[in-house]
GROMACS .gro file of C-alpha atoms in nm:
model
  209
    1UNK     CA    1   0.000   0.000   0.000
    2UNK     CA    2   0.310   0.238   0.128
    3UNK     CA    3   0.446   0.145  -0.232
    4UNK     CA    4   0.128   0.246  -0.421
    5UNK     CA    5   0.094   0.530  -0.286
    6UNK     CA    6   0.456   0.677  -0.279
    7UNK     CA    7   0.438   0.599  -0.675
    8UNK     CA    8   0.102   0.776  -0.718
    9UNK     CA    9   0.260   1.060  -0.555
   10UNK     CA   10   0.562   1.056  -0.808
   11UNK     CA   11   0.331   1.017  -1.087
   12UNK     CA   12   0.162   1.359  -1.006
   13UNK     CA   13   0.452   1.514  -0.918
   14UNK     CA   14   0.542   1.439  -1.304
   15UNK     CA   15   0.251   1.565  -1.416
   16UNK     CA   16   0.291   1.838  -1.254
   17UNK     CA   17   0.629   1.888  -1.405
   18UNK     CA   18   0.439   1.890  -1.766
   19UNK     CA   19   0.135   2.065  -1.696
   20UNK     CA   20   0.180   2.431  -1.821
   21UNK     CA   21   0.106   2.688  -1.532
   22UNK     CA   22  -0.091   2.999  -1.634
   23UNK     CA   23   0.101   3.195  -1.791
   24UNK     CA   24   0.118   3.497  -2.038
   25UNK     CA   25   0.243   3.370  -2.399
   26UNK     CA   26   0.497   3.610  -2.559
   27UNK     CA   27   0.592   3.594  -2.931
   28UNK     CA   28   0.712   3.256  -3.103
   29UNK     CA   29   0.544   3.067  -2.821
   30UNK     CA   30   0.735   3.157  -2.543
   31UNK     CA   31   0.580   3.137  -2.267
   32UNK     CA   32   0.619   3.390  -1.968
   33UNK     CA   33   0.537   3.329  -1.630
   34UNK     CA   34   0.523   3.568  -1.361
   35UNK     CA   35   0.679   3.560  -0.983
   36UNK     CA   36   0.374   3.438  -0.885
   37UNK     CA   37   0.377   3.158  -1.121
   38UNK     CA   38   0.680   3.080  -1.003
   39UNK     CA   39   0.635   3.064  -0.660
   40UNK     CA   40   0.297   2.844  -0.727
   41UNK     CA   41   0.518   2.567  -0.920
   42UNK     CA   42   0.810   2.583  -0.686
   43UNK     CA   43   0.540   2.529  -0.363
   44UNK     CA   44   0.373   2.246  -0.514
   45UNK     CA   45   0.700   2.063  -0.642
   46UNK     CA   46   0.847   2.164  -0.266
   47UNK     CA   47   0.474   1.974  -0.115
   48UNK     CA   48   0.532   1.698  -0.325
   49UNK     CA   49   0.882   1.625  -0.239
   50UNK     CA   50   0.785   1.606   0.104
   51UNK     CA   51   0.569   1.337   0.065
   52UNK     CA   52   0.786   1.093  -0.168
   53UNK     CA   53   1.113   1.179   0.080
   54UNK     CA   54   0.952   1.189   0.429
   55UNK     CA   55   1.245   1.099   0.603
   56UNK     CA   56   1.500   1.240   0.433
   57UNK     CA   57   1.385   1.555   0.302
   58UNK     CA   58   1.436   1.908   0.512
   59UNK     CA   59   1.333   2.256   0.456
   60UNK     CA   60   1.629   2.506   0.579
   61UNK     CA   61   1.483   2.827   0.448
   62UNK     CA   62   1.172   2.999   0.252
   63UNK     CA   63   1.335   3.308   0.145
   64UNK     CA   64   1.492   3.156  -0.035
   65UNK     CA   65   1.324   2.810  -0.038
   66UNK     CA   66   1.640   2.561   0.020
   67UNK     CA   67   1.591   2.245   0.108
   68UNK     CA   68   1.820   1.900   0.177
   69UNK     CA   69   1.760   1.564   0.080
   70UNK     CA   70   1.956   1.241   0.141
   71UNK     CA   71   1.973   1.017  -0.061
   72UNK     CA   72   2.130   0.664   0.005
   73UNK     CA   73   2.228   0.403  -0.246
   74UNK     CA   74   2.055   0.036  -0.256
   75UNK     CA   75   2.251  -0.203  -0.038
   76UNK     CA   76   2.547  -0.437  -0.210
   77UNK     CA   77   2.641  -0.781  -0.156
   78UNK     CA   78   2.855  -0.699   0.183
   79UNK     CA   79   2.546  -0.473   0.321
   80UNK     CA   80   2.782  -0.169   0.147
   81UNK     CA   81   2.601   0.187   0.083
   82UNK     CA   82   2.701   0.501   0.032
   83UNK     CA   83   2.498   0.821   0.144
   84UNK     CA   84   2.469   1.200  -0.027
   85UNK     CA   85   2.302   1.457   0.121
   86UNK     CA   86   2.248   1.712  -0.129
   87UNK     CA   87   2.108   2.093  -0.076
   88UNK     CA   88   1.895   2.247  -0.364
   89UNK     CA   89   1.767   2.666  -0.349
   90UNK     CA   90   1.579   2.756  -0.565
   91UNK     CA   91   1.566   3.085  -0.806
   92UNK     CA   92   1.332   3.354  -0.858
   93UNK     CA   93   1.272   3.222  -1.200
   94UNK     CA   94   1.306   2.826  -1.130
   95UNK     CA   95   1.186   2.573  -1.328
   96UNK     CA   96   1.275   2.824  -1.654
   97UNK     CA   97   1.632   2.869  -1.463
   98UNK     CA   98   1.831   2.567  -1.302
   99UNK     CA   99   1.829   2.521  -0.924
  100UNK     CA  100   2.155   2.599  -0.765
  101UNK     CA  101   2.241   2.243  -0.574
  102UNK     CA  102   2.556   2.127  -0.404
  103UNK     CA  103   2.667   1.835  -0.219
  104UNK     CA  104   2.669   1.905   0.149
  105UNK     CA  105   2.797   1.565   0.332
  106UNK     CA  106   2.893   1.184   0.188
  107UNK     CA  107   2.974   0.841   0.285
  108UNK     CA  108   3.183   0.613   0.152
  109UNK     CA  109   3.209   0.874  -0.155
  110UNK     CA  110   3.543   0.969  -0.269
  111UNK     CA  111   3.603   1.300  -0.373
  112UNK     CA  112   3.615   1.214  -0.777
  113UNK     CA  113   3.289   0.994  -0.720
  114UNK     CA  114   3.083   1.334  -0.609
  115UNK     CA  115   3.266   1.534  -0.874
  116UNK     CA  116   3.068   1.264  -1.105
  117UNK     CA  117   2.742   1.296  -0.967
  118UNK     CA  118   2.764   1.711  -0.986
  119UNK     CA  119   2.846   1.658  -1.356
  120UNK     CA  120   2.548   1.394  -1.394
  121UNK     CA  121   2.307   1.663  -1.191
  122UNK     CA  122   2.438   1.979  -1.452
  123UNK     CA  123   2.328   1.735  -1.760
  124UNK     CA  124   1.996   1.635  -1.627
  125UNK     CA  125   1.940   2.001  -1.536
  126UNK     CA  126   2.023   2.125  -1.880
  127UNK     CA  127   1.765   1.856  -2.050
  128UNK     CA  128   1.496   1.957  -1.804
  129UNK     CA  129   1.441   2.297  -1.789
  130UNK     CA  130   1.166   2.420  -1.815
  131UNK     CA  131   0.984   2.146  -1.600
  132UNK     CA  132   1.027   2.099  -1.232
  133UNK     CA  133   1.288   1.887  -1.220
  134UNK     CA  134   1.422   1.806  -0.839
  135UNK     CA  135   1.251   1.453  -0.847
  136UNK     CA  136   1.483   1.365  -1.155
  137UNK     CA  137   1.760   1.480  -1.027
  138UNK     CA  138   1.747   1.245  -0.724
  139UNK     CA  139   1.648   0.978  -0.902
  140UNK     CA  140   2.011   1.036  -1.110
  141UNK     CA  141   2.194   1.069  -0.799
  142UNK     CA  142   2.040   0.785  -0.686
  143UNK     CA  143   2.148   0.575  -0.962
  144UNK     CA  144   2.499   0.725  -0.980
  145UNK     CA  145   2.515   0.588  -0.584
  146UNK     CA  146   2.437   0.262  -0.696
  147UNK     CA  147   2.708   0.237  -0.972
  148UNK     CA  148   2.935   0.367  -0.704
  149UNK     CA  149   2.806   0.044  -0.494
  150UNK     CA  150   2.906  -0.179  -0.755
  151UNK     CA  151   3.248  -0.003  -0.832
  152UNK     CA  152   3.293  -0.107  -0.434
  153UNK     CA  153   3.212  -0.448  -0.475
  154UNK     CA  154   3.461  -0.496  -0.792
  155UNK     CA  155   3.758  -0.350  -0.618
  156UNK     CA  156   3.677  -0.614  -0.364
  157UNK     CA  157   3.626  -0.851  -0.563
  158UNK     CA  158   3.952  -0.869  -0.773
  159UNK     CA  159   4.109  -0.744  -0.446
  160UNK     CA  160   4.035  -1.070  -0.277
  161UNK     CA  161   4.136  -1.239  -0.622
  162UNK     CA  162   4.504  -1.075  -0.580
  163UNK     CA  163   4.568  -1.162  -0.249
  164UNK     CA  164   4.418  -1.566  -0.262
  165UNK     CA  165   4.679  -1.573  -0.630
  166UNK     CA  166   4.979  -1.409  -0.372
  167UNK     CA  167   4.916  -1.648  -0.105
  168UNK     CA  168   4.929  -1.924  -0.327
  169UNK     CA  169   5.254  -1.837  -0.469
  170UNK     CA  170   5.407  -1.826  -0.109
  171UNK     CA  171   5.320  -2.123  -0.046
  172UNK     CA  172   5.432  -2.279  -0.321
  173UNK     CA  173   5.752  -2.094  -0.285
  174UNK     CA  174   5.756  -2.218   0.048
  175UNK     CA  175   5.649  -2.587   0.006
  176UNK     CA  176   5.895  -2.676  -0.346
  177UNK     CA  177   6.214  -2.419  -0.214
  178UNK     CA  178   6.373  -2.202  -0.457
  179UNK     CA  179   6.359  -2.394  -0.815
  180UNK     CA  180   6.723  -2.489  -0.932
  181UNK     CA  181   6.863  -2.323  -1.220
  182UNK     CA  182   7.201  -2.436  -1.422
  183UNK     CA  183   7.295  -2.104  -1.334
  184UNK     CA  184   7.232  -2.098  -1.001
  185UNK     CA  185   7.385  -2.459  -0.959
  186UNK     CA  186   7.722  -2.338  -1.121
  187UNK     CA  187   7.735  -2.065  -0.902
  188UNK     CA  188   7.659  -2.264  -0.597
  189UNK     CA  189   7.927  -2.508  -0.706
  190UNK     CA  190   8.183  -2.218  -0.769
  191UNK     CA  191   8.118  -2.060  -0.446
  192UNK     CA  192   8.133  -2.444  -0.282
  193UNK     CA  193   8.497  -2.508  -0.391
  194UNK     CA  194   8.681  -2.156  -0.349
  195UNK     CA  195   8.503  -2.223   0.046
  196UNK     CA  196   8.657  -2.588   0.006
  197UNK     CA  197   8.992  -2.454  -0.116
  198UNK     CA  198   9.006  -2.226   0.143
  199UNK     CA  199   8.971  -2.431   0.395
  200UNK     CA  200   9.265  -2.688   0.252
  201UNK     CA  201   9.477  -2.404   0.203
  202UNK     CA  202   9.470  -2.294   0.562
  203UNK     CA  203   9.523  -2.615   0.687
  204UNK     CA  204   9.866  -2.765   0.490
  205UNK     CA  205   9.949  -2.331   0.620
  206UNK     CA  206   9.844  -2.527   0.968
  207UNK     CA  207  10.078  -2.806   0.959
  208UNK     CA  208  10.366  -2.657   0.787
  209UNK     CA  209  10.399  -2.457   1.118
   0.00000   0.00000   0.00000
C-alpha cells in the first residue's frame, strides 16, 4: 500500500512537471510566467517532495526556499552503501532557470565519485528545464550511488582475487624451495669449492707450522 501510494505521488509530481502553469504567452510561443507563477510551481514541487522523501527531506529556508535531501544508495552484496546529502535553493525564476544544488555531506564517496554525480546533476538540469525537475535529479543521484556500490564491490572482488593468487605463490615458494637453475647450480658449485679450497689451504698453512 506504502508502495502504491509513494508511486502515485511521483506520478503527479510528473505531471505536474508537464502541466503548463498559467502563464502569459509572448511571441514565437514563449511562454512567460510571472513571480507568482513561479512561486505556485516551486510550492507544489516543494509539497510533493515532502511526501515521496519523508524521512529524508528538510526545509532550511523559505526566502529563499532551500531544502536537503539524502539520498542513500541500494545495499550491495557486503550490506555496502554510500549516502549523499544534497542541498537544492531555488531561483526567482526556477523551473525556466536551473536550481543551484551542491553536495553538502557523503559516505563512503570519494572525492572524484561526487565530482561525477555534480556533472550527472548539470546534464539532467540542462535537458529539463523548463519542468520541475528536483525529483529527476534524485532519481540520477540515486542511480549514480548505486554504480558507485558496484564499483565497491569490484575493487573487492579482484582485491580478494590478488591476495588468494599471492598467497598461493608463497606457499608454493615455500612448500617446493627455490627452483634450481644451471645457473644458479654453477654458481653454488663455484662458491662451494673456493670455500673448500680455502679451507685446505689454511690447513697444509696449519701443519707446515
Amino acid at each position: 500500500l506504502f508502495r502504491s501510494c509513494r508511486l502515485g505521488l511521483r506520478s503527479s509530481l510528473v505531471r505536474a512537471a508537464r502541466r503548463p502553469s498559467c502563464y502569459l504567452r509572448a511571441p514565437h510561443g514563449h511562454r512567460v510566467l510571472t513571480m507568482t507563477d513561479y512561486r505556485e510551481e516551486q510550492r507544489n514541487e516543494l509539497e510533493a517532495l515532502e511526501s515521496i522523501y519523508p524521512d529524508s527531506f528538510t526545509v532550511l529556508s523559505d526566502a529563499p526556499i532551500s531544502f536537503t535531501i539524502t539520498v542513500t544508495s541500494d545495499a550491495g552484496e557486503n550490506d555496502d552503501s554510500v549516502e549523499a546529502t544534497v542541498k537544492f535553493t531555488y531561483v526567482k525564476k526556477y523551473p525556466d532557470e536551473a536550481p543551484l544544488y551542491e553536495i553538502v555531506s557523503q559516505e563512503n564517496i570519494e572525492d572524484e565519485d561526487a565530482t561525477e554525480i555534480i556533472t550527472c546533476l548539470d546534464q539532467q538540469v540542462e535537458e529539463n528545464l523548463g519542468m520541475v525537475m528536483i525529483f529527476t535529479l534524485v532519481s540520477a543521484i540515486q542511480e549514480k550511488l548505486n554504480e558507485i556500490v558496484d564499483r565497491i564491490n569490484t575493487r573487492r572482488e579482484e582485491e580478494k582475487v590478488k591476495k588468494e593468487k599471492e598467497a598461493e605463490e608463497a606457499e608454493k615458494v615455500v612448500f617446493h624451495g627455490t627452483p634450481v637453475t644451471i645457473e644458479a647450480f654453477l654458481s653454488w658449485k663455484a662458491k662451494f669449492e673456493a670455500e673448500l679450497n680455502e679451507l685446505k689451504r689454511k690447513k697444509q698453512i696449519g701443519r707446515a707450522h
